[in-house]
PDB file of C-alpha atoms in Angstrom:
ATOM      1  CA  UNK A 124       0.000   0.000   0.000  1.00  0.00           C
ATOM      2  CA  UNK A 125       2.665   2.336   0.979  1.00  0.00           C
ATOM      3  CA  UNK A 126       6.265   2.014  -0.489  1.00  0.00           C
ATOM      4  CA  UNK A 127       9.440   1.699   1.910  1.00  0.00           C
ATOM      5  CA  UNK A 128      10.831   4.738   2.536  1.00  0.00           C
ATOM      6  CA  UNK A 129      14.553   5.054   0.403  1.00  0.00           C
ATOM      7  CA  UNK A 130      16.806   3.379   2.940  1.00  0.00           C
ATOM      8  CA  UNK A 131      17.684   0.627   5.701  1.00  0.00           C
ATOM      9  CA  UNK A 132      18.513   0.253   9.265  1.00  0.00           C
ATOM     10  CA  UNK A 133      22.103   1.116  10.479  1.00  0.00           C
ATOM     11  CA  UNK A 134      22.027  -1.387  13.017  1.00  0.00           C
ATOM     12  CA  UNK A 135      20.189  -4.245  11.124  1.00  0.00           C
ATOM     13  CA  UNK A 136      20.463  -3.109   7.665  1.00  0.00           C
ATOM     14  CA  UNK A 137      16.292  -4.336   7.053  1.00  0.00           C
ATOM     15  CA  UNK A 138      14.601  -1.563   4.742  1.00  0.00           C
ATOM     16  CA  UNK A 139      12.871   0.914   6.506  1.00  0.00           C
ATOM     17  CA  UNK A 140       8.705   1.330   6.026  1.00  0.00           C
ATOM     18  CA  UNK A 141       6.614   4.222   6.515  1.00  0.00           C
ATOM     19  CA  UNK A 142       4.013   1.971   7.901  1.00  0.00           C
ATOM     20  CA  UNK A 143       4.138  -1.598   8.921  1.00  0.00           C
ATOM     21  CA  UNK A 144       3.942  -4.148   5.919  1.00  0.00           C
ATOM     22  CA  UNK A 145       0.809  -6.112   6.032  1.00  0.00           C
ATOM     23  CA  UNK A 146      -0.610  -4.860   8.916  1.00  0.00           C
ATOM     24  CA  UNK A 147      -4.455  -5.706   8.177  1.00  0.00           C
ATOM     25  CA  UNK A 148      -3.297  -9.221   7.098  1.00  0.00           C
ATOM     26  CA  UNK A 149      -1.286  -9.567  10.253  1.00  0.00           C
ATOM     27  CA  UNK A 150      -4.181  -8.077  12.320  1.00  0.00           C
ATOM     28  CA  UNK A 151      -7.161 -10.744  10.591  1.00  0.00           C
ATOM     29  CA  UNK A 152      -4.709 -13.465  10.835  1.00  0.00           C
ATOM     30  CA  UNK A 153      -4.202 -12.905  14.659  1.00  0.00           C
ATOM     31  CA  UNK A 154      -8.111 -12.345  15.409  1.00  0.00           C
ATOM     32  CA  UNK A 155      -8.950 -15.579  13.537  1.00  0.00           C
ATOM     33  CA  UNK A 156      -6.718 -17.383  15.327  1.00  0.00           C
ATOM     34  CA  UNK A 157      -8.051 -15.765  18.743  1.00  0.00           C
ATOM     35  CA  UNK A 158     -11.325 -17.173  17.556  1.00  0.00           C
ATOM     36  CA  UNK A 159     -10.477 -20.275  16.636  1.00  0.00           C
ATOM     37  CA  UNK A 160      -9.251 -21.028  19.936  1.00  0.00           C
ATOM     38  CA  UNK A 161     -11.149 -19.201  21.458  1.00  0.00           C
ATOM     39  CA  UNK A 162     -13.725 -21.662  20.790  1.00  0.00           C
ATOM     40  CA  UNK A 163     -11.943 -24.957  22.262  1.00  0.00           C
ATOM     41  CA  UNK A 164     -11.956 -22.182  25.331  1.00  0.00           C
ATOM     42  CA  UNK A 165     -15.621 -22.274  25.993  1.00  0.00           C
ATOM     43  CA  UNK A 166     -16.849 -25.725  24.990  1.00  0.00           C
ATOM     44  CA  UNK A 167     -13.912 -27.777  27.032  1.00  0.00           C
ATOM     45  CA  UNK A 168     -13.470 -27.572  30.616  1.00  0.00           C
ATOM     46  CA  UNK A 169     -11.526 -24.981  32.342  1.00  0.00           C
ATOM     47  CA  UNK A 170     -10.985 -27.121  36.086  1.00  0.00           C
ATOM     48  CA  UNK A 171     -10.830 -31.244  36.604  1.00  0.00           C
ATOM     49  CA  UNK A 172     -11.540 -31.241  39.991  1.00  0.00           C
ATOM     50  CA  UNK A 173     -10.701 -34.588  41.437  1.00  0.00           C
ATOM     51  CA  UNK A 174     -11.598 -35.496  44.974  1.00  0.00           C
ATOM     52  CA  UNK A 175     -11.356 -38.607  46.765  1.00  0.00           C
ATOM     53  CA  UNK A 176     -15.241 -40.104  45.674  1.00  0.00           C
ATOM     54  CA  UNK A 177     -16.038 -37.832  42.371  1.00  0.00           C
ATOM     55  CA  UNK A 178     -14.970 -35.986  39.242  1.00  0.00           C
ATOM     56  CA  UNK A 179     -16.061 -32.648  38.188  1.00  0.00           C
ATOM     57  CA  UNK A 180     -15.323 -30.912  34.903  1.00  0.00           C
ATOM     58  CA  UNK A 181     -16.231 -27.125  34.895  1.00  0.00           C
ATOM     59  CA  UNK A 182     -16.525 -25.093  31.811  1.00  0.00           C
ATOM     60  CA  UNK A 183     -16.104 -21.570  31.588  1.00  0.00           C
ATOM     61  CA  UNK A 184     -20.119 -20.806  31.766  1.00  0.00           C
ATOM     62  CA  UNK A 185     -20.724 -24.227  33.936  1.00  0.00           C
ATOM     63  CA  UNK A 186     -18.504 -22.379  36.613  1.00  0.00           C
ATOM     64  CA  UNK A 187     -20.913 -19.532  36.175  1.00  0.00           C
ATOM     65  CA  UNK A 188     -23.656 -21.249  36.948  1.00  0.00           C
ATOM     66  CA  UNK A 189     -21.912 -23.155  39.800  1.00  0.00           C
ATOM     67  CA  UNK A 190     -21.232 -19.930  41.392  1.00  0.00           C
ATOM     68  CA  UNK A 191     -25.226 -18.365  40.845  1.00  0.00           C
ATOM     69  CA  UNK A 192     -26.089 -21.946  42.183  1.00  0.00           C
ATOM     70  CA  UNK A 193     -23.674 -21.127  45.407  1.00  0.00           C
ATOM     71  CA  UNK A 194     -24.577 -17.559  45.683  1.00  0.00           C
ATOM     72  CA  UNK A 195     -21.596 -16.033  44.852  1.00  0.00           C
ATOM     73  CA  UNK A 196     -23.089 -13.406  42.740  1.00  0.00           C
ATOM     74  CA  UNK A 197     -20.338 -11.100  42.199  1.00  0.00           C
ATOM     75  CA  UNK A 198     -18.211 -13.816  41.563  1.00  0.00           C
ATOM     76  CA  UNK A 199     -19.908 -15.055  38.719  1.00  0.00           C
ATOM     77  CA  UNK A 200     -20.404 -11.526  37.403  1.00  0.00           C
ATOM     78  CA  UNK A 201     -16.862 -11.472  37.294  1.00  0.00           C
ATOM     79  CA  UNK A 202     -16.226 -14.464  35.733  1.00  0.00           C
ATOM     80  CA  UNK A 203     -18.673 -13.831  33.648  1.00  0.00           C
ATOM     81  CA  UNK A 204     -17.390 -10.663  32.670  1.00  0.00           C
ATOM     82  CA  UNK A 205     -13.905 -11.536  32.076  1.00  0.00           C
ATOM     83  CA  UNK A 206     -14.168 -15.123  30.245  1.00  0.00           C
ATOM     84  CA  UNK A 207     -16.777 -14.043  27.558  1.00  0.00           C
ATOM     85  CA  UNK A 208     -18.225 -10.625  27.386  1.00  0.00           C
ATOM     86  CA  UNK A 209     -14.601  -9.196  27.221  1.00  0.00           C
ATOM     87  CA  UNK A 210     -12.729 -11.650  24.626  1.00  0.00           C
ATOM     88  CA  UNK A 211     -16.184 -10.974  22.363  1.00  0.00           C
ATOM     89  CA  UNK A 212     -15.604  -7.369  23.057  1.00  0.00           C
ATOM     90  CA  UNK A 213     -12.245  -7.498  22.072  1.00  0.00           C
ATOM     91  CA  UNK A 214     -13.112  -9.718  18.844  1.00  0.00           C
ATOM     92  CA  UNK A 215     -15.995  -7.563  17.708  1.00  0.00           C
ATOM     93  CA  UNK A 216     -13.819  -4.029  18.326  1.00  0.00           C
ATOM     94  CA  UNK A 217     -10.641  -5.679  16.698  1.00  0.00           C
ATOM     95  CA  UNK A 218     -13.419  -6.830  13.912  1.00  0.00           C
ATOM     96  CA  UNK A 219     -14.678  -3.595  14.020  1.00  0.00           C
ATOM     97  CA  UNK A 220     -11.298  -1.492  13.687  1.00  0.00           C
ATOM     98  CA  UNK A 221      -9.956  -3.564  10.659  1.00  0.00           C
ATOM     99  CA  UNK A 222     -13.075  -2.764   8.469  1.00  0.00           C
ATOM    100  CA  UNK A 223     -13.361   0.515   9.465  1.00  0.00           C
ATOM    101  CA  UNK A 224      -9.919   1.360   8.041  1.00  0.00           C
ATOM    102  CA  UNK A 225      -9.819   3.727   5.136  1.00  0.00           C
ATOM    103  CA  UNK A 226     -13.648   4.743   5.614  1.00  0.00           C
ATOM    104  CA  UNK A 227     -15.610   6.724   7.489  1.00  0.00           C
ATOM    105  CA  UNK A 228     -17.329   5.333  10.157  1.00  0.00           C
ATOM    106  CA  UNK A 229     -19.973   6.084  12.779  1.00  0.00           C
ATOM    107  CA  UNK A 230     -17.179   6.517  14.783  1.00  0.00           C
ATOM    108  CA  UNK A 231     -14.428   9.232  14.054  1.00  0.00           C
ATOM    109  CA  UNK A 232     -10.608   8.464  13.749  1.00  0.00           C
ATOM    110  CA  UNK A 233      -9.973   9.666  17.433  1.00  0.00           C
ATOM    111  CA  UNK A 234     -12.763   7.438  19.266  1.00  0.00           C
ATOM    112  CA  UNK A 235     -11.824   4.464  16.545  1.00  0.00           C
ATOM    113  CA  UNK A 236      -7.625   5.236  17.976  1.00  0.00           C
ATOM    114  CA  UNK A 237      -9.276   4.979  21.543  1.00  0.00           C
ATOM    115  CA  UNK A 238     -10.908   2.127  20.954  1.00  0.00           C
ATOM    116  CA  UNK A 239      -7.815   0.251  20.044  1.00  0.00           C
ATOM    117  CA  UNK A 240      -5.659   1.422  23.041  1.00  0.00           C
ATOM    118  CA  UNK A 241      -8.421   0.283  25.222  1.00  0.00           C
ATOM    119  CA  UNK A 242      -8.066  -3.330  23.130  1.00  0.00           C
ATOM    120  CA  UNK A 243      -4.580  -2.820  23.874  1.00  0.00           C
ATOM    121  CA  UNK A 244      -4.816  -2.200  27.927  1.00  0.00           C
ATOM    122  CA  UNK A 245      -7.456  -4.682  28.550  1.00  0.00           C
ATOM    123  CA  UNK A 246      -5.300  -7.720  26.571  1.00  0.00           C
ATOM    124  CA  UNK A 247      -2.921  -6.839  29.384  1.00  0.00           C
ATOM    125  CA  UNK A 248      -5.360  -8.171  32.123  1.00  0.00           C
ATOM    126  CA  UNK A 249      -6.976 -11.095  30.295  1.00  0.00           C
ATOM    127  CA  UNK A 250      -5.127 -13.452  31.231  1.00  0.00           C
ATOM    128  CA  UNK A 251      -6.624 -13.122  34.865  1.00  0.00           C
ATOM    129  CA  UNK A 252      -8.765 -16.122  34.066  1.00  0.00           C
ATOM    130  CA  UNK A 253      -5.622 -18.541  33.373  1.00  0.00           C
ATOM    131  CA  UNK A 254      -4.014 -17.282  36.552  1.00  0.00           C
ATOM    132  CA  UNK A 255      -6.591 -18.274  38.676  1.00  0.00           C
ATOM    133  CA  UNK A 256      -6.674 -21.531  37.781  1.00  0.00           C
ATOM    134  CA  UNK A 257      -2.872 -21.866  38.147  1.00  0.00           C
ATOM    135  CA  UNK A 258      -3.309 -20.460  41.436  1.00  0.00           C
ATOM    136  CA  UNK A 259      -6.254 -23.318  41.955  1.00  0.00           C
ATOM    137  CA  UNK A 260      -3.948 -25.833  40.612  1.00  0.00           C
ATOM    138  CA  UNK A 261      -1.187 -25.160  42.602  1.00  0.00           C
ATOM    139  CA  UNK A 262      -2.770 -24.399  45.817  1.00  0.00           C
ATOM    140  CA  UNK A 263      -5.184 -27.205  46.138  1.00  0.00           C
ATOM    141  CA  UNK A 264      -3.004 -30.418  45.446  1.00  0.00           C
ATOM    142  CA  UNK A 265      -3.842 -32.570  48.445  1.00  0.00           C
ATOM    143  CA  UNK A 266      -2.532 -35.659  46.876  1.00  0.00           C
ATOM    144  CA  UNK A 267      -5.337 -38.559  46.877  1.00  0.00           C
ATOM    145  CA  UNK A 268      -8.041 -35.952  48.793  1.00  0.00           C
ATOM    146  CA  UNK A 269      -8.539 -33.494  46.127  1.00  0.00           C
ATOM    147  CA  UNK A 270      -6.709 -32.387  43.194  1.00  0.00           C
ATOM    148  CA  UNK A 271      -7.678 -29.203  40.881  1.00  0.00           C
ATOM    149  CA  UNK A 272      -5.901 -29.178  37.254  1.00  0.00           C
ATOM    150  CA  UNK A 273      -6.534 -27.138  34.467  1.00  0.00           C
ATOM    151  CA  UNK A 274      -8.089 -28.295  31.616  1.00  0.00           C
ATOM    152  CA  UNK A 275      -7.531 -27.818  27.895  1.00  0.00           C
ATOM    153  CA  UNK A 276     -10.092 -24.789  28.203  1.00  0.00           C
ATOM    154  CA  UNK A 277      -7.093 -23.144  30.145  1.00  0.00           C
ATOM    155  CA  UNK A 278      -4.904 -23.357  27.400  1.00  0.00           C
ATOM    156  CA  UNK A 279      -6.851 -22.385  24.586  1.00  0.00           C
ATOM    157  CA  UNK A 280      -8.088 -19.343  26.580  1.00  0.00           C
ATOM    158  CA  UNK A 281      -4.381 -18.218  27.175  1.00  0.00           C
ATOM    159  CA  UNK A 282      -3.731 -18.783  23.655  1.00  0.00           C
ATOM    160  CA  UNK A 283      -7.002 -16.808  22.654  1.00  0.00           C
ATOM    161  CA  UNK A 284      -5.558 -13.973  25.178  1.00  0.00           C
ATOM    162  CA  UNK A 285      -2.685 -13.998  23.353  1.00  0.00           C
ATOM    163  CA  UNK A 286      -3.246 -14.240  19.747  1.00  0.00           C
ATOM    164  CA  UNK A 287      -6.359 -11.036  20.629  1.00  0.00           C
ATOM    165  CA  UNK A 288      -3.188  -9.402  21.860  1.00  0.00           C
ATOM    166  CA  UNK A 289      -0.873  -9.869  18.878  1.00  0.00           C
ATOM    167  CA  UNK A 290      -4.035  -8.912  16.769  1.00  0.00           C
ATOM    168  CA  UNK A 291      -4.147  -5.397  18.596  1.00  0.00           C
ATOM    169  CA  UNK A 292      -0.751  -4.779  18.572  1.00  0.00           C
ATOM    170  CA  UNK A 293      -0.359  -5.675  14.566  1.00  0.00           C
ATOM    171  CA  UNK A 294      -3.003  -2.993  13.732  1.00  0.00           C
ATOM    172  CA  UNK A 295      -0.752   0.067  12.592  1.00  0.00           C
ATOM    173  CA  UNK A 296      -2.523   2.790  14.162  1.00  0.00           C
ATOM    174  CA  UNK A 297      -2.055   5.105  11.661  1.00  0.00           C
ATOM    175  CA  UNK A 298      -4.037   3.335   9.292  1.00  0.00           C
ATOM    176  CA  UNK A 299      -7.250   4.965  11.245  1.00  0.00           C
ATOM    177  CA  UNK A 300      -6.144   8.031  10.882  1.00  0.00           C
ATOM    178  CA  UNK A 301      -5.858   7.224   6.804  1.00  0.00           C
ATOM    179  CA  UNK A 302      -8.673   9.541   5.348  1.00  0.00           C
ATOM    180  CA  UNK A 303      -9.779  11.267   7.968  1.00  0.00           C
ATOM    181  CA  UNK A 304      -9.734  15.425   6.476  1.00  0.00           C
ATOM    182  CA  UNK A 305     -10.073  16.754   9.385  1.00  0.00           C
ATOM    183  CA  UNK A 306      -7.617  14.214  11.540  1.00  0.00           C
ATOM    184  CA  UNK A 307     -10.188  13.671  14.594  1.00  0.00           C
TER     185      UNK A 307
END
């Protein structure tokens, strides 16, 4: 779309770019594979909770309704809110942001560059969800009592997290700002 600018890196000797090559390509290949795993995420289960007479797989929205069922409330708000409104939210603004590039939008090239640093700043905390259960996994290991492991839910998820977050990042920012006359 935009030519390298006439020159290369002094320290690396790699041309240099006036904006990053491929950085819509980049950006859908890193959302589809946040949503492709994404979906192993919520289907498998997140905990195997072993204790000494049962076995309990949880999914993501199974330990949602474990918690309502246990009145923990806010905890299941929580969860709720940070296993699969957020990663949607993060899909559909990503979504959102790469098709809005070059146009004009409902949204103008200032609310469409805050909208991707918030993308950016929540990816940081996403991963809140896979913590936890390494915490869970770690803490509650009471040999042939009770164990807690994660699942393949917890791996997916992380990868999800991740691949969301490489999706943000790829976006070259200034691509929103592409067409816009007035430059807010």
């Amino acid at each position: 779309m935009y030519p390298p600018l006439a020159g290369t890196c002094t320290r690396c000797g790699s041309a240099l770019h006036s904006r990053a090559p491929l950085s819509l390509q980049r950006t859908i290949a890193w959302l589809l594979a946040g949503l492709i795993a994404y979906v192993p995420a919520s289907i498998y289960p997140m905990l195997l909770t072993s204790t000494l007479f049962e076995r309990q797989e949880s999914t993501i929205l199974g330990g949602v309704v474990d918690l309502l069922h246990h009145g923990s409330f806010g905890d299941a708000v929580i969860v709720f809110v940070a296993s699969v409104v957020i990663p949607i939210g993060k899909f559909l603004a990503i979504l959102y942001l790469v098709r809005a590039v070059g146009q004009h939008r409902a949204l103008s090239a200032h609310q469409r560059q805050l909208m991707l640093e918030i993308v950016e700043f929540i990816g940081r905390w996403s991963m809140i969800d896979v913590f936890v259960v390494a915490i869970l996994s770690a803490l509650v290991q009471l040999d042939s009592v009770a164990t807690i492991n994660p699942g393949i839910a917890a791996v997916s998820f992380a990868l999800s997290v991740v691949f969301t977050m490489l999706a943000a990042q790829s976006l070259d920012s200034r691509l929103i700002w592409d067409g816009s006359e007035t430059g807010t």
